[in-house]
Coordinates of C-alpha atoms and ligand atoms in Angstrom, one line a residue:
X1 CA 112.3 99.1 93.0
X2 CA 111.1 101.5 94.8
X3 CA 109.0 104.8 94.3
X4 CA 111.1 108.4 94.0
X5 CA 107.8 110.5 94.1
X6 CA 106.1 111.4 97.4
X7 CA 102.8 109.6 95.8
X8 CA 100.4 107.4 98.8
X9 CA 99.5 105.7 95.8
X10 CA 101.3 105.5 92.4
X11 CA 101.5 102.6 89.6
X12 CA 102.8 102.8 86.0
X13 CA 101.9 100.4 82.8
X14 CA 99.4 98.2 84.5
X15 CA 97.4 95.9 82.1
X16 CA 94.9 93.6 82.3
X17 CA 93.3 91.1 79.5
X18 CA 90.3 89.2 79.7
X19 CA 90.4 87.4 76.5
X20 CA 90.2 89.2 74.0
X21 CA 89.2 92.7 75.7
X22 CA 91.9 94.8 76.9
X23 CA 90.0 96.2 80.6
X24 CA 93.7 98.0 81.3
X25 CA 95.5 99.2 78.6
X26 CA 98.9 100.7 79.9
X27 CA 97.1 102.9 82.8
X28 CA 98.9 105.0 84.9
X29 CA 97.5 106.2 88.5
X30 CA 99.3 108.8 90.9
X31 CA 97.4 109.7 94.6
X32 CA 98.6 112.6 96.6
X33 CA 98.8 113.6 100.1
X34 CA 95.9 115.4 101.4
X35 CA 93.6 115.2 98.6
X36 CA 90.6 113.7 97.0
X37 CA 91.2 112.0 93.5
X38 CA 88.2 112.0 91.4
X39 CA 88.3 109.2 88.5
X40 CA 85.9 109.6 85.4
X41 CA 85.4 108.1 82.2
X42 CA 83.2 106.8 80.3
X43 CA 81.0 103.8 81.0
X44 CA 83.9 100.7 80.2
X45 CA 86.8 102.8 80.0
X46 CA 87.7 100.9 82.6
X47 CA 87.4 102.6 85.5
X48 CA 86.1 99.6 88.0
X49 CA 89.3 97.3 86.7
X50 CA 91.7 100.0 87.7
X51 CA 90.5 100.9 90.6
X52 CA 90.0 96.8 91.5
X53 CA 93.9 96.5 90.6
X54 CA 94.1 98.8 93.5
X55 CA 92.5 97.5 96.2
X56 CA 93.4 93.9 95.3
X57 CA 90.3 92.3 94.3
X58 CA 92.4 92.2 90.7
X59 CA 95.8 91.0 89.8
X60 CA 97.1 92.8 86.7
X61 CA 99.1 91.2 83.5
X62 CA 101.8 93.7 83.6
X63 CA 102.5 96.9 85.6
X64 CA 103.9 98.2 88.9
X65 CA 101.8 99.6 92.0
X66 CA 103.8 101.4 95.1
X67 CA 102.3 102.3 98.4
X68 CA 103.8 105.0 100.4
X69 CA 107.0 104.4 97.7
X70 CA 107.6 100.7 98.3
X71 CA 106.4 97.9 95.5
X72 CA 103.3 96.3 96.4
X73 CA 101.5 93.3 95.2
X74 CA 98.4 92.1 96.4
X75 CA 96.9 89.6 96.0
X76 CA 93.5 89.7 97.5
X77 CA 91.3 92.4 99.0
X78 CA 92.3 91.6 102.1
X79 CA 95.9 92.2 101.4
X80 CA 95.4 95.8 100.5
X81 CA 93.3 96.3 103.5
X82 CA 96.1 94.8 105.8
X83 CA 98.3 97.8 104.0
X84 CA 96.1 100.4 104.9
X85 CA 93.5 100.6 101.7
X86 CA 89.7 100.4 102.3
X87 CA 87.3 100.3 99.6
X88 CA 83.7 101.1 99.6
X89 CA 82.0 99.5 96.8
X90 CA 79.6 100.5 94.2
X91 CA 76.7 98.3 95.7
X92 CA 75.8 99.2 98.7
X93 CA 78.5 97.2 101.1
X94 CA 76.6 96.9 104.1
X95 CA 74.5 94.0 105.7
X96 CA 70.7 95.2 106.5
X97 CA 70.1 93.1 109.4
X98 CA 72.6 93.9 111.3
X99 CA 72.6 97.3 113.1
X100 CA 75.5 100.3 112.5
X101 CA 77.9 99.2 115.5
X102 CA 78.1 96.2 114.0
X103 CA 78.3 97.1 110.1
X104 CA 81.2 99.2 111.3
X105 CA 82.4 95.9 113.0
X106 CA 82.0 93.8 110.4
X107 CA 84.8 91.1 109.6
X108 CA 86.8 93.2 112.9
X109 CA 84.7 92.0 115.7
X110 CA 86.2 93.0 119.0
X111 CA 86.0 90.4 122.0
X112 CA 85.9 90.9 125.6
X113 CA 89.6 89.9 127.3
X114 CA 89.5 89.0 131.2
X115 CA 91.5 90.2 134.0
X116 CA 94.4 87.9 132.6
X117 CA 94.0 89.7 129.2
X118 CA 92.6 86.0 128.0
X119 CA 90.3 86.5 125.1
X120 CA 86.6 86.0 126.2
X121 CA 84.9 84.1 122.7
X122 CA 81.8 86.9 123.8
X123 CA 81.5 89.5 121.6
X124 CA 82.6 93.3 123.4
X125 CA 79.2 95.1 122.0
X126 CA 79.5 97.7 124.5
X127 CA 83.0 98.4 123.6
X128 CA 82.0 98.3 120.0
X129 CA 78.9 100.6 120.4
X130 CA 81.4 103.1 122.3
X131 CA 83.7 102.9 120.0
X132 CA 81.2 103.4 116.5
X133 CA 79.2 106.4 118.2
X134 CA 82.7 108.1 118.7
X135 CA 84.0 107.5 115.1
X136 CA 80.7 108.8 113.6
X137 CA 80.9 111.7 115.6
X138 CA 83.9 112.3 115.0
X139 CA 83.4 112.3 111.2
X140 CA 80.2 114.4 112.2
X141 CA 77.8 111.8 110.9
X142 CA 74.9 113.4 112.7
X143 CA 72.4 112.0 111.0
X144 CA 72.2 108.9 112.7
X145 CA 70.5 109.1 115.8
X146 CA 71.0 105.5 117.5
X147 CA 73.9 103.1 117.1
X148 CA 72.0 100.3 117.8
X149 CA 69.8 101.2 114.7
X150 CA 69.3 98.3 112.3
X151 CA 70.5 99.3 109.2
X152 CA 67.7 98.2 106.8
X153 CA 65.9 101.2 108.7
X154 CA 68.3 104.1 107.5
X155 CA 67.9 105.6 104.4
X156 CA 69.9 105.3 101.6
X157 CA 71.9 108.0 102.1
X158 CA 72.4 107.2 105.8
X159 CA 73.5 103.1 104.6
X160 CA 76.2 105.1 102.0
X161 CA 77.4 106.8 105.3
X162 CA 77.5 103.8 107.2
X163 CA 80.0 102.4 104.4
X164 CA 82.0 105.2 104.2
X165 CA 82.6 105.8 107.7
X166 CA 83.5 102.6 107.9
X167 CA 86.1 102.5 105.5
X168 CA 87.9 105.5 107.0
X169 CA 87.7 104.0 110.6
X170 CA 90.0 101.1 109.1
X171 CA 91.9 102.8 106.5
X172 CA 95.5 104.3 107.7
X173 CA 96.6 105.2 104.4
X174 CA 93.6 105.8 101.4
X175 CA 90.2 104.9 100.8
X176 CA 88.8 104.1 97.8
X177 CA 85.1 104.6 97.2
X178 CA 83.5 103.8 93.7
X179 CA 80.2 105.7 92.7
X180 CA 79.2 105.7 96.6
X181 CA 76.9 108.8 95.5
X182 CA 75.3 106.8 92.3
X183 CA 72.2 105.6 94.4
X184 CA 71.2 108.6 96.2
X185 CA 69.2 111.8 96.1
X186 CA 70.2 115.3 95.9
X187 CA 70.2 115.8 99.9
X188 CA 72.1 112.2 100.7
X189 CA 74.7 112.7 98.0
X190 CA 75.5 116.5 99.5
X191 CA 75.5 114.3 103.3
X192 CA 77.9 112.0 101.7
X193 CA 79.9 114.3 99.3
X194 CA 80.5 116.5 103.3
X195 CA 81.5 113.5 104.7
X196 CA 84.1 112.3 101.9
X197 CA 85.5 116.1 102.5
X198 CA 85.7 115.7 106.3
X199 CA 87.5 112.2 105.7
X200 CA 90.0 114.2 103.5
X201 CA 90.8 117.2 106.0
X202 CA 91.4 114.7 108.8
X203 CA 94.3 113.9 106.9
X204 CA 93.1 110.5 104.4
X205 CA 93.5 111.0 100.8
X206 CA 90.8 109.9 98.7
X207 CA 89.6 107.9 95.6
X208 CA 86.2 108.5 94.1
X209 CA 85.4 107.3 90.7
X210 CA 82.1 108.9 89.6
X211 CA 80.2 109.8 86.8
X212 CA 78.5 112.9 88.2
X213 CA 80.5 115.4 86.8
X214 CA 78.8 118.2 89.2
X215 CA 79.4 116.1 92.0
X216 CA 83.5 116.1 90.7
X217 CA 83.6 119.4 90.3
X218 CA 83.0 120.1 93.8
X219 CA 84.7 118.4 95.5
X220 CA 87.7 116.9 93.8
X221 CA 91.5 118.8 94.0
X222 CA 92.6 117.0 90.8
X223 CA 90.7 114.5 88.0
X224 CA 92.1 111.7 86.7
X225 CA 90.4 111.4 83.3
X226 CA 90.4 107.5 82.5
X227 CA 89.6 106.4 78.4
X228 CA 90.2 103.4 76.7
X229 CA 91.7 101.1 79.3
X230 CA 94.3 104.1 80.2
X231 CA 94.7 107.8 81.5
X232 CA 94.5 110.3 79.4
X233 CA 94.6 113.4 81.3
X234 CA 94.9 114.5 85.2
X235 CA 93.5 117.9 86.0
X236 CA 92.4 120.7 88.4
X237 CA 88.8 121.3 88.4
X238 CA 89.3 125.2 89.1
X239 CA 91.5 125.2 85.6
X240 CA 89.2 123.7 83.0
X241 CA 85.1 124.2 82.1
X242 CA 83.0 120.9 82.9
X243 CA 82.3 120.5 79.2
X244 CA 86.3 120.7 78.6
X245 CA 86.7 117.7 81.1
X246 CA 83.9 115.5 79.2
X247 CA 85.3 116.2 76.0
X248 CA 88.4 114.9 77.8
X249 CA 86.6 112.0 78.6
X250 CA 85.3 111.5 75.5
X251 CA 88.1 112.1 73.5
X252 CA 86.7 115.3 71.2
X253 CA 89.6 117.2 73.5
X254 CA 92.8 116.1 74.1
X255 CA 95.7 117.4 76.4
X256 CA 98.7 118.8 75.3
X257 CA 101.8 118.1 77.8
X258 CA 101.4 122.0 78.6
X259 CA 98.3 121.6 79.1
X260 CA 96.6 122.9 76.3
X261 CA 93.6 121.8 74.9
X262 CA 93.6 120.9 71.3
X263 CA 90.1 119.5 68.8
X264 CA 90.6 115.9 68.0
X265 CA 89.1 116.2 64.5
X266 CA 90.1 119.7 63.9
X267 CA 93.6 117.7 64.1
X268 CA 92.4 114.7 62.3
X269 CA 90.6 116.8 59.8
X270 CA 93.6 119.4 59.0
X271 CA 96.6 116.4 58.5
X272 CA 98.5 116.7 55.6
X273 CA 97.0 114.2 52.7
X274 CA 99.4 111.7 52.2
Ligands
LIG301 N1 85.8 90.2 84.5 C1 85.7 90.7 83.3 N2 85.6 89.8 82.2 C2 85.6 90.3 81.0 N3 85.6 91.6 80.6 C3 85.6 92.5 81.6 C4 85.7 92.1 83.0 N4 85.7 93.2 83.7 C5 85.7 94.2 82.9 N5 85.6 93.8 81.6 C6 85.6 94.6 80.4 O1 86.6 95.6 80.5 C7 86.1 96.9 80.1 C8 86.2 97.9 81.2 O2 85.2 97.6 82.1 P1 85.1 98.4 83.5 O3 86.4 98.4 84.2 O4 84.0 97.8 84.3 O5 84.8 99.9 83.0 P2 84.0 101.1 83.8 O6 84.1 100.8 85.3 O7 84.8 102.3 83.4 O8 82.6 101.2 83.3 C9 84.7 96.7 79.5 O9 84.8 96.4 78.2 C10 84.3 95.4 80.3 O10 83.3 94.7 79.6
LIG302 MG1 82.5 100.7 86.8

């Protein structure tokens, strides 16, 4: 079956049971062209199963997920990233000992080829080192000031770039990035938040689950609010108040089809006795 909208990313009725908890509960997911897709909710609303369903680190119970409008299944991580989905996770993905050229590298190695176009076992750093200080120019990571830079010497901030760069060197259709702001100050998270932006205008939509509801605000084009194992509510930042959007997410507020918002217990409180 395949997918009548004009989503990059869509799935309908996903679930996923671990026992006796319920992490997806009929969740619904729409990305669109062009923009960055905040997710929030609540701390085990389920946002990190969702969002693992995605990038194939999860295989759900029930439910359908389409890329670009065709059905996918995946069935690793490494199938999603062979359809065009990177994922930068909420630990910081990179290895410290290694320096950026090769984080970028990492799992993609690139090897020298002779004049017969045979593949040389050697390693082609130079190649690689070209190549990494062009991408992070390109996405105007300035910060970093040699690509041969162990990592473990960058700063927080500068690691969380690293990651995300990486993930939009080797995504062709979305990245995924969950909480990749959680660890860092009020200047790295700005560096980062810039980047994510830049990533978006060059033409990658974006997924960023996080809890910093400033952070969303600022740089999201829509919010997917995410309660109880499903979503609840997708919305513009520029039409609702940040304290609307919590209560969305904590479920004091709820979201009328036409998008009005309507008190939980008023409603609760005001019912007809039976
Ligand atoms: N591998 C798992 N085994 C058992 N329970 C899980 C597992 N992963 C998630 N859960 C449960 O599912 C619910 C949703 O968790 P999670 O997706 O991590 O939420 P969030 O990322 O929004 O905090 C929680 O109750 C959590 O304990
Ligand atoms: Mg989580």
């Amino acid at each position: 079956m395949s997918d009548p909208s004009d989503a990059v990313l869509r799935a309908e009725g996903l679930v996923k049971r671990y026992g006796s908890v319920t992490a997806i509960d009929g969740a619904d997911f729409d990305l669109r062209r062009g923009e960055v897709l905040a997710v929030i909710g609540d701390n085990g609303a389920g946002k990190s199963s969702l969002i693992k369903v995605l990038c194939g680190a999860t295989i759900p119970d029930e439910g359908t997920v389409w890329l670009d409008g065709q059905e996918v299944r995946f069935h690793s991580p490494l199938d999603a990233r062979k359809a065009g989905i990177e994922t930068v996770y909420q630990s910081l993905a990179v290895a410290p000992a290694m320096d950026i050229a090769g984080n970028l590298f990492l799992g993609r190695e690139r090897r020298r080829k002779d004049l017969f176009g045979t593949l040389f076992r050697t390693l082609d750093r130079r190649g690689m080192r070209q190549e990494a200080q062009r991408q992070l120019d390109a996405l105007g990571v300035a910060t970093v000031q040699n690509i041969g830079q162990l990592v473990e010497t960058l700063s927080g901030g500068q690691r969380q770039a690293v990651a995300v760069a990486r993930a939009a060197m080797f995504a062709s259709k979305l990245a995924i990035m969950d909480e990749p702001t959680a660890a860092l100050g009020v200047r790295e998270s700005s560096m980062v938040l810039d980047l994510i932006r830049r990533i978006r205008d060059s033409g990658l939509p974006v997924v960023l689950i996080s809890h910093n509801m400033p952070h969303v605000f600022e740089i999201a084009d829509r919010i997917h609010v995410h309660r109880l194992g499903k979503r609840v509510a997708v919305v513009k930042p520029d039409d609702y108040a940040m304290n609307e959007v919590v209560s969305l997410m904590t479920g004091a507020l709820r979201l009328t089809e036409s998008g009005e918002l309507v008190d939980q217990k008023a409603e609760l409180n005001h019912r007809p006795a039976e």
